[in-house]
mmCIF file of C-alpha atoms in Angstrom:
data_model
loop_
_atom_site.group_PDB
_atom_site.id
_atom_site.type_symbol
_atom_site.label_atom_id
_atom_site.label_comp_id
_atom_site.label_asym_id
_atom_site.label_seq_id
_atom_site.Cartn_x
_atom_site.Cartn_y
_atom_site.Cartn_z
ATOM 1 C CA MET A 335 -171.145 124.490 225.997
ATOM 2 C CA ALA A 336 -173.723 127.054 224.849
ATOM 3 C CA PRO A 337 -172.959 130.773 225.058
ATOM 4 C CA THR A 338 -174.769 132.657 227.814
ATOM 5 C CA SER A 339 -175.738 135.641 225.651
ATOM 6 C CA LYS A 340 -177.483 135.193 222.319
ATOM 7 C CA GLY A 341 -177.278 138.888 221.443
ATOM 8 C CA PRO A 342 -180.163 141.289 220.943
ATOM 9 C CA ARG A 343 -183.591 139.880 220.187
ATOM 10 C CA ILE A 344 -185.217 140.749 216.870
ATOM 11 C CA VAL A 345 -188.171 142.318 218.658
ATOM 12 C CA ASP A 346 -185.803 144.634 220.562
ATOM 13 C CA LEU A 347 -184.027 145.619 217.352
ATOM 14 C CA LEU A 348 -187.377 146.372 215.684
ATOM 15 C CA ALA A 349 -188.429 148.474 218.677
ATOM 16 C CA ASP A 350 -185.205 150.468 218.346
ATOM 17 C CA ILE A 351 -185.877 151.066 214.648
ATOM 18 C CA ALA A 352 -189.459 152.102 215.384
ATOM 19 C CA ARG A 353 -188.250 154.660 217.970
ATOM 20 C CA GLU A 354 -185.730 156.059 215.489
ATOM 21 C CA LEU A 355 -188.401 156.385 212.786
ATOM 22 C CA TRP A 356 -190.791 158.019 215.261
ATOM 23 C CA LEU A 357 -188.164 160.616 216.131
ATOM 24 C CA ALA A 358 -187.099 161.147 212.499
ATOM 25 C CA ASN A 359 -190.713 161.735 211.434
ATOM 26 C CA ARG A 360 -191.228 164.337 214.129
ATOM 27 C CA LEU A 361 -187.961 166.086 213.287
ATOM 28 C CA ASN A 362 -189.019 166.233 209.629
ATOM 29 C CA ALA A 363 -192.405 167.623 210.650
ATOM 30 C CA LEU A 364 -190.634 170.436 212.495
ATOM 31 C CA ARG A 365 -188.901 171.402 209.245
ATOM 32 C CA MET A 366 -192.203 171.631 207.355
ATOM 33 C CA SER A 367 -193.935 174.925 206.883
ATOM 34 C CA GLN A 368 -197.040 175.584 208.928
ATOM 35 C CA SER A 369 -199.174 175.510 205.793
ATOM 36 C CA ALA A 370 -198.042 171.987 204.844
ATOM 37 C CA LEU A 371 -200.283 170.507 207.529
ATOM 38 C CA ALA A 372 -203.001 173.168 207.470
ATOM 39 C CA HIS A 373 -206.512 172.284 206.344
ATOM 40 C CA ASP A 374 -207.190 173.628 202.828
ATOM 41 C CA THR A 375 -210.367 175.685 203.114
ATOM 42 C CA ALA A 376 -210.166 177.193 199.628
ATOM 43 C CA ASN A 377 -213.194 176.455 197.467
ATOM 44 C CA ARG A 378 -211.375 177.018 194.185
ATOM 45 C CA SER A 379 -211.790 173.418 193.017
ATOM 46 C CA ALA A 380 -213.930 173.519 189.901
ATOM 47 C CA THR A 381 -214.579 169.847 189.260
ATOM 48 C CA PRO A 382 -215.877 167.063 191.503
ATOM 49 C CA GLU A 383 -212.577 165.212 190.991
ATOM 50 C CA ALA A 384 -210.577 168.217 192.181
ATOM 51 C CA ARG A 385 -212.836 168.627 195.235
ATOM 52 C CA ALA A 386 -212.397 164.928 196.034
ATOM 53 C CA ARG A 387 -208.621 165.286 195.722
ATOM 54 C CA VAL A 388 -208.604 168.258 198.113
ATOM 55 C CA ALA A 389 -210.772 166.298 200.554
ATOM 56 C CA ARG A 390 -208.359 163.330 200.428
ATOM 57 C CA LYS A 391 -205.371 165.605 201.029
ATOM 58 C CA ASN A 392 -207.141 167.289 203.942
ATOM 59 C CA ASP A 393 -207.896 163.874 205.424
ATOM 60 C CA LEU A 394 -204.234 162.865 205.112
ATOM 61 C CA ARG A 395 -203.115 166.155 206.676
ATOM 62 C CA ARG A 396 -205.512 165.575 209.569
ATOM 63 C CA GLN A 397 -204.179 162.043 210.085
ATOM 64 C CA VAL A 398 -200.623 163.406 210.202
ATOM 65 C CA ARG A 399 -201.609 166.156 212.670
ATOM 66 C CA ILE A 400 -203.222 163.540 214.913
ATOM 67 C CA GLU A 401 -200.211 161.230 214.706
ATOM 68 C CA LEU A 402 -197.867 164.101 215.585
ATOM 69 C CA GLY A 403 -200.028 165.058 218.541
ATOM 70 C CA LEU A 404 -200.961 168.421 217.055
ATOM 71 C CA GLU A 405 -204.674 167.623 216.997
ATOM 72 C CA ASP A 406 -207.044 165.341 218.884
ATOM 73 C CA GLU A 407 -208.965 162.667 217.021
ATOM 74 C CA GLU A 408 -212.238 164.241 218.207
ATOM 75 C CA THR A 409 -211.315 167.642 216.775
ATOM 76 C CA LYS A 410 -213.260 168.493 213.667
ATOM 77 C CA ALA A 411 -211.172 169.643 210.715
#
């Protein structure tokens, strides 16, 4: 005779983990300083490599702000 309950499904367990990560990420974002997600407007980068690095970091910051719901995707940085 087969048991009636097979236990939780893997997809349900993964959904639970995803919700926990979603919440943990937002709680960590609340602990960050305001400047951690702010767009770097300083033009102190002397070399093209440094300017490219600042641009990449600004892009990552923007992606995080969008993911956290702090900025719309249409908003220009």
